[in-house]
Coordinates of N, CA, C and O in Angstrom, one line a residue:
M1 N 1.0 -1.4 0.1 CA 0.1 0.0 0.1 C 0.8 0.8 0.0 O 2.0 1.5 0.7
L2 N 0.3 2.4 -1.1 CA 1.4 3.9 -0.4 C 0.2 4.3 0.0 O -1.2 4.6 -0.4
L3 N 0.6 5.6 1.0 CA -0.4 6.5 1.3 C 0.6 7.4 1.5 O 1.9 7.8 1.5
T4 N -0.7 8.5 0.9 CA 0.0 9.9 0.4 C -0.5 10.7 1.7 O -1.6 10.3 1.9
V5 N -0.2 11.7 2.3 CA -0.8 12.9 3.4 C -0.5 14.5 3.1 O 0.3 14.4 2.5
E6 N -1.6 14.5 2.5 CA -2.5 16.4 2.6 C -1.5 16.8 1.2 O -1.1 17.9 1.0
C7 N -1.4 15.5 -0.1 CA -1.0 15.7 -1.2 C -2.5 16.2 -2.0 O -2.6 15.9 -2.7
Q8 N -3.1 18.0 -1.2 CA -4.6 17.9 -1.6 C -3.9 19.2 -2.4 O -2.9 20.1 -2.1
R9 N -5.2 19.9 -3.2 CA -4.8 21.2 -3.9 C -5.0 22.5 -2.6 O -4.0 23.1 -3.3
G10 N -5.5 22.0 -1.8 CA -5.6 23.3 -1.1 C -4.0 23.3 0.1 O -4.0 24.4 1.1
V11 N -3.3 22.6 -0.1 CA -2.3 22.7 0.4 C -0.9 22.9 -0.4 O -0.5 23.8 -0.1
V12 N -0.7 21.8 -1.5 CA 0.3 21.4 -2.6 C -0.2 22.2 -3.3 O 0.8 22.2 -4.1
G13 N -1.3 22.1 -3.9 CA -1.8 22.2 -5.1 C -1.9 24.3 -5.7 O -1.5 25.2 -5.1
P14 N -2.4 24.2 -6.6 CA -2.3 25.6 -7.5 C -3.0 27.0 -6.4 O -2.4 27.6 -6.4
E15 N -4.1 26.4 -5.8 CA -5.0 27.2 -4.9 C -4.9 27.0 -3.4 O -5.1 27.1 -2.6
S16 N -3.2 27.0 -3.6 CA -3.2 26.5 -2.0 C -3.1 27.4 -0.9 O -2.8 29.0 -1.0
A17 N -3.7 27.2 0.4 CA -3.7 28.0 1.5 C -2.7 28.7 2.1 O -2.4 29.3 2.9
L18 N -1.5 27.9 1.6 CA -0.4 27.9 2.3 C 0.8 27.8 0.7 O 1.6 27.2 0.5
P19 N 1.0 29.1 0.2 CA 1.6 29.4 -1.0 C 2.8 28.8 -1.0 O 3.6 28.3 -1.9
E20 N 3.7 29.3 0.1 CA 4.9 29.3 0.0 C 5.2 27.7 0.1 O 6.5 26.9 -0.5
L21 N 4.6 27.2 0.9 CA 4.5 25.7 1.2 C 5.2 25.2 -0.4 O 5.1 24.2 -0.8
A22 N 3.4 25.2 -1.1 CA 3.1 24.6 -2.2 C 4.2 24.8 -3.4 O 4.8 24.5 -4.5
D23 N 4.7 26.2 -3.4 CA 5.4 26.3 -4.2 C 6.9 25.9 -3.9 O 7.4 25.4 -5.0
A24 N 7.7 25.6 -2.8 CA 8.7 24.7 -2.3 C 8.7 22.9 -2.9 O 9.0 22.7 -3.0
A25 N 6.9 23.0 -2.5 CA 6.9 21.8 -2.9 C 6.4 20.9 -4.4 O 7.6 20.1 -5.4
R26 N 6.5 22.2 -4.9 CA 6.2 22.3 -7.1 C 8.0 22.4 -7.4 O 8.7 21.8 -7.6
R27 N 9.1 23.6 -6.5 CA 10.5 23.3 -6.8 C 11.2 22.9 -6.6 O 12.1 22.4 -7.2
S28 N 11.3 21.7 -5.4 CA 11.5 20.7 -5.1 C 11.4 19.4 -5.7 O 12.4 18.3 -5.8
G29 N 10.2 19.3 -6.4 CA 10.3 18.2 -7.4 C 9.5 17.2 -6.5 O 9.3 16.3 -7.1
A30 N 9.3 17.4 -5.3 CA 8.4 16.3 -4.2 C 6.9 16.3 -5.0 O 6.6 15.3 -5.2
L31 N 6.6 17.3 -5.7 CA 5.4 16.8 -6.5 C 5.2 15.9 -7.1 O 4.6 15.0 -7.7
D32 N 6.4 16.1 -8.5 CA 6.5 15.4 -9.7 C 6.5 13.9 -9.1 O 6.4 12.5 -9.5
R33 N 7.9 13.7 -8.2 CA 8.1 12.1 -7.5 C 6.9 11.7 -6.7 O 6.9 10.4 -7.0
V34 N 6.0 12.4 -5.9 CA 4.7 11.8 -5.2 C 3.9 11.2 -6.4 O 3.4 10.0 -6.7
A35 N 3.7 11.9 -7.7 CA 2.8 11.3 -8.5 C 3.5 10.1 -9.9 O 2.6 9.3 -10.3
R36 N 4.6 10.6 -9.8 CA 5.3 9.1 -10.6 C 5.4 8.2 -9.6 O 4.8 6.5 -10.0
L37 N 5.2 7.9 -8.1 CA 5.2 6.8 -6.9 C 3.9 6.2 -7.5 O 2.9 5.2 -7.5
V38 N 2.6 7.9 -7.3 CA 1.3 7.1 -7.1 C 1.0 6.4 -8.7 O 0.2 5.1 -9.0
S39 N 1.6 6.8 -10.4 CA 1.0 6.0 -10.9 C 2.1 4.8 -11.1 O 1.2 4.0 -11.5
G40 N 2.9 4.9 -10.9 CA 3.6 3.4 -10.7 C 2.9 2.7 -9.6 O 3.2 1.1 -9.6
A41 N 2.3 3.0 -8.5 CA 1.6 2.1 -7.4 C 0.3 1.3 -8.6 O 0.0 0.4 -8.0
H42 N -0.3 2.2 -8.7 CA -1.5 1.9 -10.0 C -1.3 0.8 -10.8 O -1.7 0.3 -10.9
A43 N -0.2 1.0 -11.4 CA 0.6 0.6 -12.8 C 0.6 -1.1 -11.8 O 0.3 -1.9 -13.0
A44 N 1.3 -1.2 -11.2 CA 1.6 -2.4 -10.5 C 0.9 -3.0 -9.2 O 1.3 -4.6 -8.8
G45 N -0.6 -2.4 -9.6 CA -1.6 -3.0 -8.5 C -1.7 -2.8 -7.0 O -2.5 -3.3 -6.4
V46 N -0.7 -1.5 -6.9 CA -0.8 -1.3 -5.5 C -1.8 -0.2 -4.9 O -2.1 0.7 -5.7
Q47 N -2.5 -0.9 -3.6 CA -3.3 0.2 -3.4 C -2.8 1.6 -3.0 O -1.6 1.4 -2.2
V48 N -3.5 2.4 -3.0 CA -3.2 3.9 -3.1 C -4.3 4.4 -1.8 O -5.3 4.7 -2.7
L49 N -3.6 5.2 -1.1 CA -4.6 5.4 -0.4 C -4.2 7.0 -0.1 O -3.3 7.9 0.4
H50 N -5.3 8.1 0.2 CA -4.8 9.5 0.1 C -5.6 10.1 1.5 O -6.7 9.6 1.2
A51 N -4.8 10.4 2.3 CA -5.3 11.1 3.6 C -5.3 12.7 3.2 O -4.3 13.2 3.1
V52 N -6.4 13.2 3.5 CA -6.7 14.6 3.3 C -6.9 15.2 4.7 O -7.4 14.5 5.6
A53 N -6.6 16.7 5.0 CA -6.9 17.4 5.9 C -8.5 18.3 5.6 O -8.3 18.7 4.2
E54 N -9.2 17.9 6.2 CA -10.8 18.5 5.6 C -11.4 18.5 7.2 O -11.2 18.0 7.7
R55 N -12.3 19.8 6.7 CA -13.2 20.2 7.5 C -14.4 19.8 7.4 O -15.1 20.3 6.0
R56 N -15.7 19.6 8.0 CA -17.1 20.1 7.8 C -17.0 21.8 7.7 O -16.5 22.6 8.4
P57 N -18.3 22.0 6.9 CA -18.7 23.7 6.9 C -19.1 24.0 7.9 O -18.5 25.3 8.7
D58 N -19.7 23.1 8.9 CA -20.2 24.0 10.2 C -19.3 23.8 11.8 O -19.4 24.3 12.3
G59 N -18.0 23.3 10.9 CA -16.9 23.6 11.9 C -17.0 22.3 13.4 O -16.3 22.1 13.8
R60 N -18.2 21.4 12.6 CA -18.4 20.5 13.8 C -16.9 19.6 14.0 O -16.6 18.7 12.7
G61 N -16.8 19.0 15.0 CA -15.4 18.1 15.1 C -14.3 18.4 14.7 O -13.2 17.6 15.2
A62 N -14.2 19.8 14.8 CA -12.6 20.6 14.2 C -12.2 20.4 15.6 O -12.9 20.7 16.7
N63 N -10.7 20.5 15.5 CA -9.8 20.5 16.8 C -9.5 22.2 17.1 O -9.2 22.7 15.9
R64 N -9.5 22.6 17.8 CA -8.9 23.9 18.3 C -8.1 24.1 19.6 O -8.1 25.2 20.3
N65 N -7.8 23.1 19.8 CA -6.9 23.4 20.9 C -5.3 23.2 20.4 O -4.6 23.6 21.4
A66 N -5.1 23.9 19.8 CA -3.4 24.3 19.2 C -3.7 25.6 18.3 O -4.6 25.7 17.4
R67 N -2.6 26.5 18.3 CA -2.7 28.0 17.7 C -2.4 27.2 15.8 O -3.0 28.0 15.8
L68 N -2.0 26.2 15.7 CA -2.1 26.3 14.3 C -3.5 25.8 13.7 O -3.9 26.6 12.6
F69 N -4.6 25.3 14.4 CA -5.8 25.1 13.7 C -7.0 26.7 14.1 O -7.4 26.4 13.2
R70 N -6.6 27.2 14.9 CA -7.2 28.3 15.1 C -6.3 29.5 13.7 O -7.5 29.8 13.2
A71 N -5.3 28.9 13.3 CA -5.1 30.1 12.9 C -5.3 29.9 11.2 O -5.4 30.7 10.6
A72 N -5.5 28.1 11.3 CA -6.1 28.0 9.5 C -7.3 28.3 9.9 O -7.6 28.2 8.6
E73 N -8.1 28.6 10.5 CA -9.0 29.0 10.3 C -9.5 30.1 9.7 O -10.2 30.7 9.0
R74 N -8.3 31.3 9.8 CA -8.1 32.3 9.1 C -7.3 32.7 7.5 O -7.3 33.9 7.0
L75 N -7.1 31.1 7.2 CA -6.2 31.0 5.6 C -7.5 31.8 4.6 O -8.7 31.2 5.2
P76 N -7.3 31.8 3.9 CA -8.0 32.4 3.0 C -8.5 31.3 2.2 O -9.6 31.4 1.1
V77 N -8.0 30.0 2.0 CA -9.0 28.8 1.6 C -8.7 27.7 2.6 O -7.7 27.7 3.3
Q78 N -10.1 27.7 2.6 CA -10.3 26.4 3.8 C -10.5 24.9 3.1 O -11.0 25.1 1.9
Q79 N -10.1 24.0 3.7 CA -10.2 22.7 3.5 C -11.5 22.1 3.9 O -11.8 21.2 4.7
L80 N -12.4 22.8 3.1 CA -14.1 22.2 3.4 C -14.5 21.0 3.0 O -13.9 20.9 1.5
T81 N -15.1 19.7 3.3 CA -15.9 19.4 2.4 C -16.4 19.6 1.0 O -17.2 20.0 1.3
G82 N -15.9 18.7 0.0 CA -16.6 18.7 -1.2 C -16.1 19.9 -2.1 O -16.7 20.3 -3.2
T83 N -14.9 20.4 -1.3 CA -14.3 21.9 -2.1 C -13.3 21.4 -3.0 O -12.6 20.6 -2.6
A84 N -13.0 21.9 -3.8 CA -11.5 21.5 -5.0 C -10.6 21.5 -3.4 O -9.3 21.0 -4.2
A85 N -10.4 22.5 -2.7 CA -9.1 22.4 -1.9 C -9.0 21.2 -1.3 O -7.6 20.4 -0.6
V86 N -9.6 20.0 -1.1 CA -9.5 18.5 -0.7 C -9.2 17.6 -1.7 O -9.1 16.7 -0.9
R87 N -9.8 18.0 -2.8 CA -9.0 17.0 -4.4 C -7.8 17.1 -4.1 O -7.0 17.6 -3.7
I88 N -7.3 15.7 -4.8 CA -5.8 15.6 -4.6 C -5.3 16.3 -5.9 O -5.6 16.3 -6.8
A89 N -4.0 16.6 -5.2 CA -3.5 17.7 -6.2 C -2.5 16.8 -7.3 O -2.3 15.4 -7.3

């Protein structure tokens, strides 16, 4: 099994809430390497699991016990269920 974590549009994609992180992921080649790994895993019949950071629009179940989570609520791109931000990059 291959697991990717937060390789989603709202994190490392073109509409990232954290554009500096997304830019670094692209410039470093990390996104290209992850894409090649995923493609190779699919071709080999390996199961691929994508873990994404996602929030409900009503905020229920969201963690607020860390400054990072509270700061994320103020970002221009929200990782809300059903939005482009939670789609795989």
